[in-house]
C-alpha cells in the first residue's frame, strides 16, 4: 500500500496549476508533548511512547489518512529517499534509526513527522503562493492534535522546542521560488543579502546546505520568537511579492537587453532534453529551469511548466531508481534519467523567432 | 563574374563523395622566375612584370580558366576572406597590397597564386585521399607553365625558393584529416609527436597557427630537399594510412569502452544544431565534427558527412557575411550562423539506441 505514495505524482496533479516564479508554499509547526523529553534526549522507550501516543491522537483526524501512517524503520533506504525528494520528510528524519514515524493526509499535501528533532513536525505543502490557505489547514491540524495531547508550552516563551531557533511560534513558513532572471542577471547575491537583512533565510531546493541547481530557492522566516504567526507570514508574504516583482523585472530586462542569448539558452535546453543520452541531476535541473522559464515567456505551451515541476522531482536519484524498480549505480541513473527526459520532451516544439 | 566563384559551393559538389577520416588532399609547388628577384625583395615594377608574365604564360593552359584570373588588389576584403576560407589562397596572399594575382581552374580545384612568398604557388586540391591523381595534375600544370617561362633552378639544389624550407622540390603535400577519435581518447599529442619525428608537420584547419577546432588537422611534409617528390609522397601516404588505422582503432575503442558517452555527445550535437540561436565558429566546428563522426558511425545518413564538410566552410565568418550580402558584426554573425545551421539540420534524425 505504501507504494501508492511512492509512485504517486502528487506534487503537481493536486492543487492549483503551476504558476510562474512561485512553485509552492509550505508551513510547518514544531510541537512537543509536555510529559516527555525532546527526542534527542529521550530513551528509546520514551520515544516509542511518544510515537504511539501521537499516532493514536491523529488516528481519527479527518484530514489525515491513518492507513498512510508508517514507522520510518519499516521503510527501505530508497523509500525514505523518495519521501525526501518529494519534500515530505526531512533528510534528518530519513536518517533516524528507531521509533520515528510519519502520517500523511489523504491528498498527501500534509505530512506529520514524529520524533524528528521535535516530537511533532506538522507540515502542509501547497503548489503556488497561498499562505492563508496553508495556514488555515496547518492551524486546524494543530488544534485537532492539541485536543488529544498536551503540548509543552510556556506563557512567556510560547511553544517549547528542542532547538531554540524554533522557540515561540515553532513555525517555519517557506516558499519555493524559481528565480532564473535574478540568477542570470547576476543579481541573486544582492537579493540574498537583502532578504537575509529582513530576517529571512534563502536555501536551495533541498533545504539547508543544498545548492541552487535549477535556480530554485527556498525562502523562509528565521525568527520564531516575539512575533505572532500572522505577523511573520505577513512580512514574509510582502517580501516574496516584492521578490516576484524583482524577478519579473529581471526577466523583462534580460529579454530586452539580450533577448537572443536568452532565446538561445532556452532553445538549446529544449534541444538538450530531446537529445541527451547521459545526464546528471544538476544539469537536468538547470535545463528544466529553462523549460519553466520558456513556458513563462510563452515560448512553450503552459503545460510544460507543470511537466518541468514534475520532472524536478522525478529526475532525482531515488525516483529514477524507483522507476527502474531496483537500485541503480550513478552512471546508469544518468542514462535512465536521460531516457526519461528525452521521452517527456520528444514532442516539445522548438522556439520560433522572427528576427 | 567573380561572384560565381565566391558563391559556388565547390568544395564538396565536385570530385568524389566525402569519405571518413580523410577530407582532402592537396599538393602545392613553389616556383620562381629565373630573371626576377623573389617577391619580398622585388620592386613593385618587377613584381608587376612577374604578374603580367605569369598571367600571359597561363592564359592558354587548358586546365585553367583565364576568365577566373584576377588581381588581389581588385578583390574586396570580404572576397579575399572567402577565398582563404575555401582554402584557395593563403592568408599571406590575402594581405598583400600590390601586384599579386590568382588564377583558378575551370573546376576550381586548382588555384595558382602569383607573387605570394614565391613568384608562383601552383596548387591542386581534391576531396578524399588521392595523391597520385593530385600529383599528376599539379605536375602537368607545372610542365605547362615551365614551357612558357624559365624557372629558377639549380642543378644541385633543385628549385630555388624565397624561403629555404621550400628549396629543392618546392613541394608541400598535405592532407586534411578528421581525427575526433584520437582527440577524444586524448591520443592526439602522442600522434603529433610521432608524426613530427617522421618529418611531417601537423596544423589546424587553417594552416600554421590555427587551432584544431572540429578535430580537423592538416598533415604535410616539412622536408623538400634531398628526396624526390615521389619519395616524399610515398612516405607521407604511408604515414597517413597508418594514421587512418589509428583513428579507426580509437573510434572503435571509444564506442566499446564508453559508447553511451559517445552517443550522448553525438546526439546532443544534433540537438544543439537544431536548436541554437547564437553560435561561434569554434563551437559550430566542434558540433559539425560530431556530425561527421555520426555519419561515419552510421548514426546519421551518409549525406550528413557532405553537409558537415560544406558547413565547415559556410559557417566561417566571411561566408556568413557573403550569405548576408553585407558586412556583419560578430554578434550578428553568430545569429546568422545559428539560423543557417538550424535550417540545415532541421530534418536530421536523432540518434536511436536500444540500450
XYZ file of C-alpha atoms in Angstrom, chain B:
355
model
C 31.604 37.293 -62.720
C 33.928 36.759 -59.817
C 30.838 36.361 -57.688
C 30.321 32.954 -59.241
C 33.480 31.744 -57.585
C 32.531 33.200 -54.263
C 29.064 31.779 -54.218
C 29.868 28.425 -55.629
C 29.928 25.529 -53.295
C 32.713 23.677 -54.998
C 34.474 22.194 -52.013
C 32.079 19.283 -51.852
C 29.984 19.073 -55.010
C 32.919 18.376 -57.275
C 35.017 15.238 -57.068
C 34.374 12.044 -55.112
C 31.881 11.817 -52.243
C 33.100 12.756 -48.786
C 34.713 9.791 -47.046
C 35.519 9.080 -43.385
C 38.703 10.473 -41.800
C 40.296 11.981 -44.910
C 38.729 15.232 -46.069
C 41.043 16.370 -48.837
C 44.448 16.013 -50.467
C 46.493 18.964 -51.602
C 49.845 19.483 -53.332
C 51.408 22.838 -53.997
C 54.609 23.675 -55.790
C 56.673 26.818 -55.164
C 58.302 28.193 -58.310
C 60.181 31.356 -59.223
C 61.158 33.003 -62.483
C 64.889 32.991 -63.133
C 65.207 36.617 -64.241
C 63.418 38.321 -61.298
C 64.189 38.743 -57.568
C 61.877 36.939 -55.109
C 58.665 38.935 -54.409
C 59.852 40.037 -50.961
C 62.985 41.640 -52.465
C 61.452 42.907 -55.709
C 60.431 46.457 -56.648
C 56.751 46.926 -57.379
C 57.577 47.302 -61.069
C 59.391 43.967 -61.009
C 56.501 42.304 -59.201
C 54.151 43.723 -61.784
C 56.325 42.387 -64.582
C 56.234 38.944 -62.948
C 52.456 39.120 -62.619
C 51.996 40.041 -66.269
C 54.452 37.412 -67.467
C 52.827 34.665 -65.406
C 49.283 35.593 -66.388
C 50.323 35.519 -70.042
C 52.099 32.200 -69.603
C 48.988 30.617 -68.117
C 46.462 32.227 -70.424
C 46.280 29.305 -72.814
C 46.678 26.403 -70.399
C 43.614 24.246 -70.933
C 43.196 23.204 -67.315
C 42.958 26.850 -66.233
C 40.238 29.373 -66.837
C 41.714 32.742 -67.742
C 38.351 34.369 -67.152
C 38.910 33.490 -63.484
C 42.229 35.326 -63.356
C 42.200 38.313 -61.030
C 44.488 40.732 -59.264
C 44.294 40.616 -55.470
C 44.000 44.429 -55.331
C 40.749 44.163 -57.207
C 39.197 41.957 -54.530
C 37.381 43.393 -51.535
C 38.480 42.348 -48.070
C 35.459 40.061 -47.835
C 36.196 38.413 -51.169
C 39.761 37.682 -50.073
C 38.497 36.229 -46.828
C 36.105 33.938 -48.703
C 38.963 32.597 -50.830
C 41.032 31.941 -47.693
C 38.113 30.116 -46.063
C 37.728 27.996 -49.196
C 41.451 27.120 -48.862
C 42.082 28.575 -52.319
C 44.514 31.303 -51.290
C 46.737 31.798 -48.252
C 46.179 34.410 -45.563
C 49.542 35.828 -46.643
C 48.344 36.457 -50.190
C 45.125 37.994 -48.913
C 47.221 40.557 -47.008
C 49.402 41.509 -49.967
C 48.991 45.047 -51.260
C 50.047 45.255 -54.872
C 50.845 43.274 -57.975
C 49.680 39.878 -56.772
C 47.138 37.686 -58.507
C 45.386 34.360 -58.721
C 44.113 32.150 -61.470
C 41.690 29.283 -60.959
C 40.931 26.130 -62.899
C 37.550 25.540 -64.500
C 36.595 23.001 -61.848
C 38.118 25.291 -59.174
C 40.224 22.557 -57.666
C 43.405 24.330 -58.794
C 44.497 27.772 -57.753
C 47.732 29.416 -58.764
C 48.907 32.330 -56.624
C 51.256 34.881 -58.185
C 53.639 36.937 -56.057
C 52.819 35.422 -52.714
C 56.102 34.421 -50.981
C 57.304 33.000 -54.299
C 56.516 34.127 -57.823
C 54.278 31.117 -58.322
C 52.447 28.820 -55.950
C 50.756 26.139 -58.029
C 48.263 24.126 -56.036
C 45.762 21.374 -56.645
C 43.137 20.317 -54.143
C 40.911 17.245 -54.238
C 38.408 15.701 -51.814
C 39.455 12.401 -50.226
C 42.922 10.835 -50.145
C 44.385 10.596 -53.637
C 47.969 11.735 -54.028
C 48.570 10.143 -57.429
C 45.697 11.968 -59.090
C 46.573 15.281 -57.448
C 50.266 14.893 -58.278
C 49.539 14.112 -61.923
C 47.516 17.273 -62.277
C 49.877 19.620 -60.477
C 52.828 18.126 -62.362
C 51.086 18.718 -65.689
C 50.299 22.322 -64.748
C 53.908 22.826 -63.701
C 55.212 21.469 -67.023
C 52.798 23.606 -68.993
C 53.905 26.736 -67.204
C 57.579 25.797 -67.487
C 57.204 25.585 -71.262
C 56.365 29.297 -71.228
C 58.701 30.702 -68.551
C 62.152 29.960 -67.261
C 62.221 28.676 -63.637
C 64.977 29.485 -61.161
C 66.623 26.064 -60.842
C 69.982 24.854 -59.605
C 71.467 21.519 -60.639
C 72.479 20.683 -57.061
C 69.755 22.414 -55.028
C 66.752 21.996 -57.310
C 64.081 24.699 -57.476
C 65.141 27.920 -55.779
C 62.612 29.439 -53.397
C 62.279 32.582 -51.271
C 62.400 30.563 -48.050
C 64.989 27.770 -47.708
C 62.329 25.469 -46.197
C 60.887 25.090 -49.700
C 64.172 24.613 -51.542
C 64.606 21.516 -53.716
C 61.282 20.124 -54.795
C 59.388 23.251 -53.710
C 56.620 20.821 -52.917
C 54.260 20.789 -49.965
C 51.934 17.776 -49.998
C 49.223 17.750 -47.361
C 46.064 16.021 -46.279
C 43.220 17.389 -44.174
C 42.186 14.732 -41.669
C 39.255 14.443 -39.281
C 40.605 12.806 -36.123
C 37.925 13.069 -33.384
C 38.695 9.555 -32.128
C 42.327 10.411 -31.405
C 41.314 13.760 -29.868
C 38.589 12.318 -27.623
C 40.786 9.448 -26.471
C 43.482 12.043 -25.685
C 45.986 10.389 -28.015
C 46.490 13.365 -30.295
C 49.593 14.740 -28.547
C 51.296 11.380 -28.850
C 50.323 11.147 -32.512
C 51.555 14.667 -33.279
C 54.914 13.802 -31.704
C 55.257 10.604 -33.699
C 54.260 12.303 -36.936
C 56.707 15.166 -36.287
C 59.509 12.647 -35.727
C 58.861 11.321 -39.216
C 59.449 14.818 -40.607
C 55.810 15.799 -41.068
C 54.011 18.846 -39.672
C 50.556 18.844 -38.038
C 48.460 22.040 -38.169
C 44.842 23.153 -37.721
C 42.195 23.597 -40.419
C 43.539 26.987 -41.453
C 47.216 26.082 -41.503
C 50.063 27.420 -39.400
C 48.953 28.896 -36.081
C 45.290 27.928 -36.434
C 43.754 25.752 -33.758
C 42.282 22.307 -34.225
C 38.584 23.196 -33.896
C 36.430 20.422 -35.213
C 39.250 17.909 -34.668
C 40.497 18.694 -38.166
C 44.232 18.551 -38.776
C 46.392 19.291 -41.781
C 49.387 16.994 -42.107
C 52.168 17.849 -44.531
C 55.810 17.178 -45.374
C 58.397 19.510 -43.845
C 61.387 18.435 -45.938
C 61.628 19.491 -49.564
C 65.314 18.875 -50.132
C 67.287 15.658 -50.728
C 64.321 13.481 -51.573
C 62.285 13.170 -54.779
C 58.655 14.254 -54.897
C 57.601 10.632 -55.333
C 59.589 9.503 -52.290
C 58.157 12.268 -50.102
C 54.610 11.475 -51.165
C 55.116 7.754 -50.671
C 56.387 8.257 -47.111
C 53.574 10.697 -46.321
C 50.954 8.428 -47.826
C 52.155 5.502 -45.697
C 52.083 7.629 -42.561
C 48.579 8.851 -43.330
C 47.263 5.368 -43.953
C 48.698 4.367 -40.609
C 47.012 7.399 -39.048
C 43.673 6.403 -40.573
C 44.043 2.975 -38.939
C 44.905 4.557 -35.579
C 41.888 6.852 -35.824
C 39.627 3.922 -36.697
C 41.011 1.941 -33.770
C 40.487 4.886 -31.389
C 36.873 5.234 -32.538
C 36.168 1.536 -32.107
C 37.671 1.625 -28.637
C 35.662 4.713 -27.621
C 32.483 3.025 -28.775
C 33.363 -0.164 -26.892
C 34.616 1.412 -23.671
C 32.174 4.272 -23.289
C 29.682 4.045 -26.122
C 26.951 5.777 -24.138
C 29.049 8.869 -23.610
C 29.933 8.962 -27.301
C 26.292 8.566 -28.308
C 25.355 11.254 -25.792
C 27.883 13.647 -27.345
C 26.820 12.936 -30.912
C 23.121 13.102 -30.134
C 23.473 16.345 -28.179
C 25.431 17.834 -31.079
C 22.423 17.157 -33.307
C 20.197 18.709 -30.623
C 22.365 21.813 -30.423
C 22.477 22.278 -34.195
C 18.690 22.005 -34.341
C 18.160 24.496 -31.531
C 20.965 27.083 -31.331
C 20.147 30.732 -31.884
C 23.669 32.058 -31.348
C 26.837 30.139 -32.114
C 30.508 30.963 -32.663
C 32.606 29.298 -35.371
C 34.698 27.207 -32.976
C 31.692 25.603 -31.272
C 29.976 25.092 -34.614
C 33.040 23.281 -35.937
C 33.137 21.008 -32.913
C 29.457 20.146 -33.419
C 29.971 19.549 -37.147
C 32.880 17.290 -36.284
C 30.483 15.153 -34.236
C 28.010 15.131 -37.151
C 30.729 13.825 -39.455
C 31.584 11.206 -36.850
C 27.900 10.250 -36.521
C 27.720 9.689 -40.281
C 30.881 7.546 -40.119
C 29.249 5.518 -37.328
C 26.043 5.166 -39.411
C 24.140 7.021 -36.686
C 23.175 9.566 -39.350
C 22.609 9.120 -43.102
C 25.768 9.360 -45.240
C 24.653 12.634 -46.758
C 25.307 14.425 -43.465
C 29.046 13.828 -43.911
C 28.987 16.045 -47.010
C 26.673 18.503 -45.260
C 29.165 18.783 -42.407
C 32.066 19.314 -44.836
C 30.157 22.016 -46.664
C 29.177 23.676 -43.387
C 32.795 23.678 -42.118
C 33.349 26.299 -44.831
C 29.979 28.039 -44.890
C 29.979 28.854 -41.171
C 33.269 30.743 -41.431
C 32.934 34.493 -40.816
C 33.485 35.525 -44.433
C 30.964 33.063 -45.808
C 28.337 34.110 -43.276
C 28.771 37.717 -44.411
C 28.692 36.684 -48.050
C 25.368 34.938 -47.472
C 24.049 38.049 -45.707
C 25.148 40.161 -48.668
C 26.862 42.709 -46.419
C 29.456 43.125 -43.660
C 28.064 41.808 -40.366
C 29.284 42.340 -36.789
C 30.441 39.230 -34.827
C 27.289 39.014 -32.623
C 25.052 39.153 -35.663
C 27.244 36.623 -37.434
C 26.683 34.225 -34.518
C 22.967 34.710 -35.025
C 23.058 34.180 -38.800
C 25.367 31.168 -38.399
C 22.887 29.634 -35.950
C 19.969 30.226 -38.358
C 21.873 28.538 -41.178
C 22.735 25.523 -39.037
C 19.209 25.165 -37.608
C 17.871 25.120 -41.130
C 20.422 22.592 -42.423
C 19.831 20.204 -39.531
C 16.088 20.719 -39.002
C 15.342 17.317 -40.508
C 18.324 15.421 -39.103
C 17.070 12.383 -37.175
C 18.057 11.963 -33.533
C 20.293 9.024 -32.672
C 18.311 5.931 -31.764
C 19.661 3.307 -29.370
C 18.315 0.137 -27.822
C 20.258 0.129 -24.588
